[in-house]
mmCIF file of C-alpha atoms and ligand atoms in Angstrom:
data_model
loop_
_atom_site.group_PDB
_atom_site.id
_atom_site.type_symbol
_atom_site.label_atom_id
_atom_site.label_comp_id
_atom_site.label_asym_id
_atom_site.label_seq_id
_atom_site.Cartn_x
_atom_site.Cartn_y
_atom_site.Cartn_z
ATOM 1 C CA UNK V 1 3.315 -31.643 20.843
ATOM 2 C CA UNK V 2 0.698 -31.690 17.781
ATOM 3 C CA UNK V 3 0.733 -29.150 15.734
ATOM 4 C CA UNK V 4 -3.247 -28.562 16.827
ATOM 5 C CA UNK V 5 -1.721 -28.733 20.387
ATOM 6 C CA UNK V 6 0.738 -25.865 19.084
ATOM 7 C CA UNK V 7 -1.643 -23.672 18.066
ATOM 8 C CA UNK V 8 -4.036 -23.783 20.852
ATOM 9 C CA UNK V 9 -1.815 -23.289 23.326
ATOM 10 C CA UNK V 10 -0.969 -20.023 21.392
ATOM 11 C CA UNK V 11 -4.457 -18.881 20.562
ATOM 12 C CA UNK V 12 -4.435 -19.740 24.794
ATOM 13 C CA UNK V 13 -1.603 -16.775 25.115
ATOM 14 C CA UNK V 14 -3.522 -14.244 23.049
ATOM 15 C CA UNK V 15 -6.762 -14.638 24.281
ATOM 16 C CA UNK V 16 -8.623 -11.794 23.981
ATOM 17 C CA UNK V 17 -6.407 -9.846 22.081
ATOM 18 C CA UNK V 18 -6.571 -8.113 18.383
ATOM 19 C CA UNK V 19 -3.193 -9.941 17.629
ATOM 20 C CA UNK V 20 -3.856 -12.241 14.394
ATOM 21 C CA UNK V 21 -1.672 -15.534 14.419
ATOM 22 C CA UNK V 22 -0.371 -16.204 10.706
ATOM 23 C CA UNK V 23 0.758 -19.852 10.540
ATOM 24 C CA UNK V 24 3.689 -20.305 8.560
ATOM 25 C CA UNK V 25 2.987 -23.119 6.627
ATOM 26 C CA UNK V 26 6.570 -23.171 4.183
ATOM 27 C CA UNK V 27 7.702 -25.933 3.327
ATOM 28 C CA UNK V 28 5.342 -27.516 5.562
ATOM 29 C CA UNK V 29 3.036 -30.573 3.811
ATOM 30 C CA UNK V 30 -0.486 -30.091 2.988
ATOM 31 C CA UNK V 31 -1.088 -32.300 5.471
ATOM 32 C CA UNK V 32 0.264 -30.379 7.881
ATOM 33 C CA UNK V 33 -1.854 -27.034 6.961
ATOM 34 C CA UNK V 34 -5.450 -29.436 7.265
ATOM 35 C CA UNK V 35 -4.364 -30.300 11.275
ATOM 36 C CA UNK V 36 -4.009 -26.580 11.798
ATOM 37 C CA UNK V 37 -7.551 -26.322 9.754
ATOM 38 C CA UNK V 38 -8.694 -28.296 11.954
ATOM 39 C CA UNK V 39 -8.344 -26.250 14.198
ATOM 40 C CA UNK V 40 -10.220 -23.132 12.960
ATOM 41 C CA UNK V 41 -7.539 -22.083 11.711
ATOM 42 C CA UNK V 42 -7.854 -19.790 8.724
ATOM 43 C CA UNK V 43 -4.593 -17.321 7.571
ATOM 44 C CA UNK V 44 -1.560 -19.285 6.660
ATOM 45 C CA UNK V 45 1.822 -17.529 5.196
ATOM 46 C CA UNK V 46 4.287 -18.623 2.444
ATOM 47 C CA UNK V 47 7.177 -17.268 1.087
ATOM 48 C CA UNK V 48 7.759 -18.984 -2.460
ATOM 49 C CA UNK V 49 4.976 -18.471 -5.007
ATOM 50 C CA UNK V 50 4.948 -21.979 -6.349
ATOM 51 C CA UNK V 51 4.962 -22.858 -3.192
ATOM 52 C CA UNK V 52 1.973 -21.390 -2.536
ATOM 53 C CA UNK V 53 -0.020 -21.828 -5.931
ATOM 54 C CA UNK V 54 0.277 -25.282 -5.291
ATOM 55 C CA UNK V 55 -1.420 -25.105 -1.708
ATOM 56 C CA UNK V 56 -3.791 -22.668 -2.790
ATOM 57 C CA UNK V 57 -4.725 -24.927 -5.610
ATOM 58 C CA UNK V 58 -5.067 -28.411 -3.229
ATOM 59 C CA UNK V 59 -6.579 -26.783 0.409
ATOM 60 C CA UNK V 60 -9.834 -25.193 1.414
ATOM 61 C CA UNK V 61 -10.965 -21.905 -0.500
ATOM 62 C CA UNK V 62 -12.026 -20.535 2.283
ATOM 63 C CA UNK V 63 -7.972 -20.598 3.632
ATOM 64 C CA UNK V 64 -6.500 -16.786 3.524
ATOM 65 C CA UNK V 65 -2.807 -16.756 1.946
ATOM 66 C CA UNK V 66 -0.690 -14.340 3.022
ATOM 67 C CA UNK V 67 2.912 -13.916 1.342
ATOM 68 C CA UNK V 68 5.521 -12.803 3.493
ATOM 69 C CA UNK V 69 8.386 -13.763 1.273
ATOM 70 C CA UNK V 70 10.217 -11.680 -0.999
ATOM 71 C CA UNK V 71 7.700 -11.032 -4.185
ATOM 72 C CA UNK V 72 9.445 -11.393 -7.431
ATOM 73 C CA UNK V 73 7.668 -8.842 -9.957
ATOM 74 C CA UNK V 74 7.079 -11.092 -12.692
ATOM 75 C CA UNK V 75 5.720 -13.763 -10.053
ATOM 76 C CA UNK V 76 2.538 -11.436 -9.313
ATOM 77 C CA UNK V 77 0.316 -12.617 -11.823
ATOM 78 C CA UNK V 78 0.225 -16.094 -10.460
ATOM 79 C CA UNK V 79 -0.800 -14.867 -6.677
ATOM 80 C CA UNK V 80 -3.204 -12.108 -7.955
ATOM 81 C CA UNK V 81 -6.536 -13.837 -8.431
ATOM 82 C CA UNK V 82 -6.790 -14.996 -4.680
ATOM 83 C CA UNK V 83 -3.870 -13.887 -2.089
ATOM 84 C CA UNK V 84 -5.226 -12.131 0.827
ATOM 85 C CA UNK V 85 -2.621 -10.344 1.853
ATOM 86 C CA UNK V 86 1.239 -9.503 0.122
ATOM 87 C CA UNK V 87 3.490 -8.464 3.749
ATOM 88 C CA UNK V 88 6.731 -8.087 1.445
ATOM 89 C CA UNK V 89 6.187 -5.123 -0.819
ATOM 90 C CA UNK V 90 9.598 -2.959 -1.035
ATOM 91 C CA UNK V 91 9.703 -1.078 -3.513
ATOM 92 C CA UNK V 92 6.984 1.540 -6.137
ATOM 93 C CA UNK V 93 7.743 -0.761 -8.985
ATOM 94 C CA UNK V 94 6.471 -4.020 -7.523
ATOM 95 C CA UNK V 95 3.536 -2.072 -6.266
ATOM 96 C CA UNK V 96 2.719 -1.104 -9.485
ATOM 97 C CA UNK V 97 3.056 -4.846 -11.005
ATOM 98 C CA UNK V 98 0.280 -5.736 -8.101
ATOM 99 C CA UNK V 99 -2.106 -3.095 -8.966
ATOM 100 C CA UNK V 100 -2.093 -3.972 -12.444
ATOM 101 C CA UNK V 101 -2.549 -7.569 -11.789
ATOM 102 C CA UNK V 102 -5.041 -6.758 -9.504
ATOM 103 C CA UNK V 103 -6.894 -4.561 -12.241
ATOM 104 C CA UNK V 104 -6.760 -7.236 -14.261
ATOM 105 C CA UNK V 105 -8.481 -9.451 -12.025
ATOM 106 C CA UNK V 106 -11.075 -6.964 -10.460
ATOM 107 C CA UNK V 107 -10.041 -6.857 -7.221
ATOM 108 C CA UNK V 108 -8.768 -4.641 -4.788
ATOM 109 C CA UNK V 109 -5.180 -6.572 -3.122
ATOM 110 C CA UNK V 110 -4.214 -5.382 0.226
ATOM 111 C CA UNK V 111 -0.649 -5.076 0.892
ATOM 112 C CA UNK V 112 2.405 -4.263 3.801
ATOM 113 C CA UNK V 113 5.291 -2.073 3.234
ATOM 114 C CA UNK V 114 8.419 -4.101 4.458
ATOM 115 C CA UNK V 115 10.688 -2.106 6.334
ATOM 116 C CA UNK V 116 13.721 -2.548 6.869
ATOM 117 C CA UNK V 117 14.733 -2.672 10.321
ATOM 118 C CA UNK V 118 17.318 -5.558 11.286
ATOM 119 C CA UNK V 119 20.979 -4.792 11.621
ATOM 120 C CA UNK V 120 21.838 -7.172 9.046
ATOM 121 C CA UNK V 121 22.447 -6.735 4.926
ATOM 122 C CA UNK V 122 20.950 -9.554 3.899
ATOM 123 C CA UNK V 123 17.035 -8.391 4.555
ATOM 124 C CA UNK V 124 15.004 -7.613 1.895
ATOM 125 C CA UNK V 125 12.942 -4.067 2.918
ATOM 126 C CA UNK V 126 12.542 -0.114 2.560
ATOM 127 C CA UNK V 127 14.819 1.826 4.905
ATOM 128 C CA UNK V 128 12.037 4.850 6.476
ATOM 129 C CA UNK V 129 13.164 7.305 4.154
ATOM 130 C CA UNK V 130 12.145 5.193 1.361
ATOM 131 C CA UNK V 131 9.097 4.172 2.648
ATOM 132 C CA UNK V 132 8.482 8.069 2.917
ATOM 133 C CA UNK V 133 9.358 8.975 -0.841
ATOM 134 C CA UNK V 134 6.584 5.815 -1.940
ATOM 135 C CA UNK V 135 4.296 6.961 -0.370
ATOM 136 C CA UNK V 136 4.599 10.771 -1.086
ATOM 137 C CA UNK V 137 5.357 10.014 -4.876
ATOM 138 C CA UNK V 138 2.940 10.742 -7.967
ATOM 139 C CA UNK V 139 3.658 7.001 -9.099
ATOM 140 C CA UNK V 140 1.835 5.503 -6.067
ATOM 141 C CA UNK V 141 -1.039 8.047 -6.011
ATOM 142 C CA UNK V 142 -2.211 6.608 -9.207
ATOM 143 C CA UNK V 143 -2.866 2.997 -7.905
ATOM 144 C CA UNK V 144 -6.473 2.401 -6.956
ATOM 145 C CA UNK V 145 -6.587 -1.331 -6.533
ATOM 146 C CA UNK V 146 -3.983 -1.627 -3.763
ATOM 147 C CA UNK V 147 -4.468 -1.011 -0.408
ATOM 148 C CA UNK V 148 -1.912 -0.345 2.023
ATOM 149 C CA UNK V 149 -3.080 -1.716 5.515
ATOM 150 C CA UNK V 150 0.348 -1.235 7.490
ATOM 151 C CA UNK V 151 3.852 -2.170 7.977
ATOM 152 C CA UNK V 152 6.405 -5.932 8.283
ATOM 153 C CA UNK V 153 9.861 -6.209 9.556
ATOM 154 C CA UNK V 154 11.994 -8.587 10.635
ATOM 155 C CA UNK V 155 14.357 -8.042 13.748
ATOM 156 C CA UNK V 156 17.710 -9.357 13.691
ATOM 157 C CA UNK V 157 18.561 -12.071 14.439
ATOM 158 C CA UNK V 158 20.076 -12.338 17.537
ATOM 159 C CA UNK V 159 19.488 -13.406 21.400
ATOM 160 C CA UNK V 160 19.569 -9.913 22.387
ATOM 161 C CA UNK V 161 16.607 -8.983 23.449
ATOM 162 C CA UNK V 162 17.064 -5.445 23.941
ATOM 163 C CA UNK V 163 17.988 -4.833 20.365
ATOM 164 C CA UNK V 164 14.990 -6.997 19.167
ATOM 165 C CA UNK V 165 12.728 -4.534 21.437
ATOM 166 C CA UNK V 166 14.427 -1.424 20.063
ATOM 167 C CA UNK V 167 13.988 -2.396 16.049
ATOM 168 C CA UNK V 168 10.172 -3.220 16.897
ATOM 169 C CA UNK V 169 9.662 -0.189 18.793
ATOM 170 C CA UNK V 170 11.216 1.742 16.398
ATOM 171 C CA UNK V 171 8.729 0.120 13.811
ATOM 172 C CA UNK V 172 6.061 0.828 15.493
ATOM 173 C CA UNK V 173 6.932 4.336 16.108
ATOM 174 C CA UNK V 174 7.502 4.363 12.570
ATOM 175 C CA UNK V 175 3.803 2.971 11.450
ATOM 176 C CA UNK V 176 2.537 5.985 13.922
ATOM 177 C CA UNK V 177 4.246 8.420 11.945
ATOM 178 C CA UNK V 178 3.253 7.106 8.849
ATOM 179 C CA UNK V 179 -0.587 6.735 9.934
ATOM 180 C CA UNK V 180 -0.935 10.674 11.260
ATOM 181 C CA UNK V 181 1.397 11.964 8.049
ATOM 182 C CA UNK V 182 -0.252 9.537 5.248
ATOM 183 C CA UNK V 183 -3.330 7.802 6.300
ATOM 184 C CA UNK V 184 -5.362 9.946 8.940
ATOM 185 C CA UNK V 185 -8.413 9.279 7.586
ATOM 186 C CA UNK V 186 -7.711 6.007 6.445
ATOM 187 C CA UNK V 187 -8.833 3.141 9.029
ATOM 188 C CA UNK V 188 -7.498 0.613 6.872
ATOM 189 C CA UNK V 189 -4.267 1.551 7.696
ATOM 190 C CA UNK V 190 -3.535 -0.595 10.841
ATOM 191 C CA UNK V 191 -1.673 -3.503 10.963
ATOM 192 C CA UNK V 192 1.722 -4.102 12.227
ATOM 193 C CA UNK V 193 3.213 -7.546 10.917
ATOM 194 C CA UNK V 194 5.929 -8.021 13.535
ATOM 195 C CA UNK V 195 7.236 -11.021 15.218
ATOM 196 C CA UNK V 196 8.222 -14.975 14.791
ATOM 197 C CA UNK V 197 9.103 -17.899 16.637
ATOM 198 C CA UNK V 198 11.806 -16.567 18.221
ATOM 199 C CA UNK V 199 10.513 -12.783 19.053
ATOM 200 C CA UNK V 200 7.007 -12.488 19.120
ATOM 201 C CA UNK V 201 6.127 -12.150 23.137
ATOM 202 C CA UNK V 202 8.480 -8.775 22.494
ATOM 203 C CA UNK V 203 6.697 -8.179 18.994
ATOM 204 C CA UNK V 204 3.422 -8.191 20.809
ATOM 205 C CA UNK V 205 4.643 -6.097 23.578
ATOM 206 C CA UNK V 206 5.441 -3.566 21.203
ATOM 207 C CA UNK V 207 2.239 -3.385 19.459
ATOM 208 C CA UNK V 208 2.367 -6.187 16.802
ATOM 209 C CA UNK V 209 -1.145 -7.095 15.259
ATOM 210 C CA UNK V 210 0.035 -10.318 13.053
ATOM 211 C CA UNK V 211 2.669 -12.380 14.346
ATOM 212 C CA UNK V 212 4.051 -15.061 11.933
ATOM 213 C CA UNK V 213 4.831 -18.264 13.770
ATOM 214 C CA UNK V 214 6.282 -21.210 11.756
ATOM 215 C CA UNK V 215 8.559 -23.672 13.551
ATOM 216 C CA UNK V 216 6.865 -23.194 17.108
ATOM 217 C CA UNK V 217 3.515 -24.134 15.343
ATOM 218 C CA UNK V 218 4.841 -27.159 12.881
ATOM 219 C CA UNK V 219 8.521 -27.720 14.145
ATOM 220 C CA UNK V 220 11.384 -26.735 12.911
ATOM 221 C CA UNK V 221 12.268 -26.633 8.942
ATOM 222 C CA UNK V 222 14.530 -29.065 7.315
ATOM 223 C CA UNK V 223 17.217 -26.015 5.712
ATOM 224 C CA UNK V 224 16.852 -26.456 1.725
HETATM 225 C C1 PLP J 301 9.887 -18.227 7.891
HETATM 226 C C2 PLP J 301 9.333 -16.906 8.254
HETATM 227 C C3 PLP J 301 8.613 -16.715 9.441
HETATM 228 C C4 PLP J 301 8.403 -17.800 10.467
HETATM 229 O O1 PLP J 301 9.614 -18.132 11.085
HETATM 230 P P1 PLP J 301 9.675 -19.018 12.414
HETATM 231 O O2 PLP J 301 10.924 -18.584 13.074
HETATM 232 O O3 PLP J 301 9.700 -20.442 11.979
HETATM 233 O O4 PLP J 301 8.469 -18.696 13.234
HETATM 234 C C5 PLP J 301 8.098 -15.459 9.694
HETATM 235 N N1 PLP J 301 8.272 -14.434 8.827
HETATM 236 C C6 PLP J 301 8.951 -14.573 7.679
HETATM 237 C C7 PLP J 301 9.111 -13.400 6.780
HETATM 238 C C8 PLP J 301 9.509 -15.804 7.353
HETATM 239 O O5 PLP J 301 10.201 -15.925 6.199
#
């Protein structure tokens, strides 16, 4: 199927709902990201900065980037001016790095914490006890051009499907908790970044509001 073809027939499966499809454009041509333009499609995820400057620099303006790759703190300044949305933030010390590039371009950048919940070492992420000590510390309470709007993960990988739908559950028990403790007045605070090609009809049963779909959208990725 075309990739326009693809994404219809998944706008199709949400219909009416508050779920926001994030097309995961990575290593994915330009021309690829214009078909899925085409088809009013608007918020497209990367994970490699360069990656993404480069698109950012060649496609529509009106295109919202979202990076869901691991965020390198000396990489910040190059996303700062116009990234919509940062779903990889794990720890207070890149958080500070995108508040001050944010400062520094006058803008207010609105950010996921990544938690950690896959039974696997190699995932980037806060465990919920970290996530807890951010949030509660001095360090964050002093950044005013950041905006946390919610929680990522990433399940493990794996064709069990009850473990999948126990690690999103859990995160989105965890993003309840963390909305009545931290952000009760706060209606910013609501989005839940869960689910990808292989997951997200359980990520969405559990409460996702972004999914990121790459390969089912564009195919699947040549490995690097
Ligand atoms: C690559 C990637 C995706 C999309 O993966 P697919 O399985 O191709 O849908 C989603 N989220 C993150 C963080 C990724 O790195």
């Amino acid at each position: 199927m075309s990739i326009a073809a693809n994404i219809s027939a998944i706008k199709e499966e949400l219909g009416n709902s508050e779920v926001k499809l994030i097309a995961v454009s990575k290593t994915k041509p330009v021309e690829s990201i214009i078909e899925a333009y085409g088809t009013g499609q608007r918020i497209f995820g990367e994970n490699m900065v360069q990656e993404l400057v480069d698109k950012y620099e060649k496609l529509p303006k009106d295109i919202e980037w979202h990076l869901i790759g691991h965020l390198q703190s000396n990489k910040v300044k190059y996303i700062a001016p116009f990234i919509s949305m940062i779903h990889s933030v794990d720890s207070i010390k890149l958080l500070q790095e995108i508040n001050k590039q944010a400062v520094k371009n006058n803008r207010v950048i609105d950010c996921l914490l990544q938690i950690y919940i896959a039974d696997e070492d190699t995932k980037y992420g806060l465990d919920f006890s970290e996530a807890i000590e951010l949030l509660r510390s001095e360090e964050f309470a002093a950044l005013k051009n950041i905006r946390i709007r919610g929680v990522m993960g990433i399940a493990t990988l794996t064709d069990n499907q009850r473990m999948i739908r126990e690690e999103f559950y859990e995160l989105k028990t965890f993003f309840s908790g963390l909305k009545e403790t931290f952000f009760r007045r706060d209606s910013h605070f609501n989005e839940i970044s869960m689910g990808m090609s292989g997951d997200y009809k359980i990520a969405i049963e559990q409460g996702s509001t972004m999914i990121r779909l790459g390969s089912t959208l564009f195919g699947t990725r040549s490995k690097k």
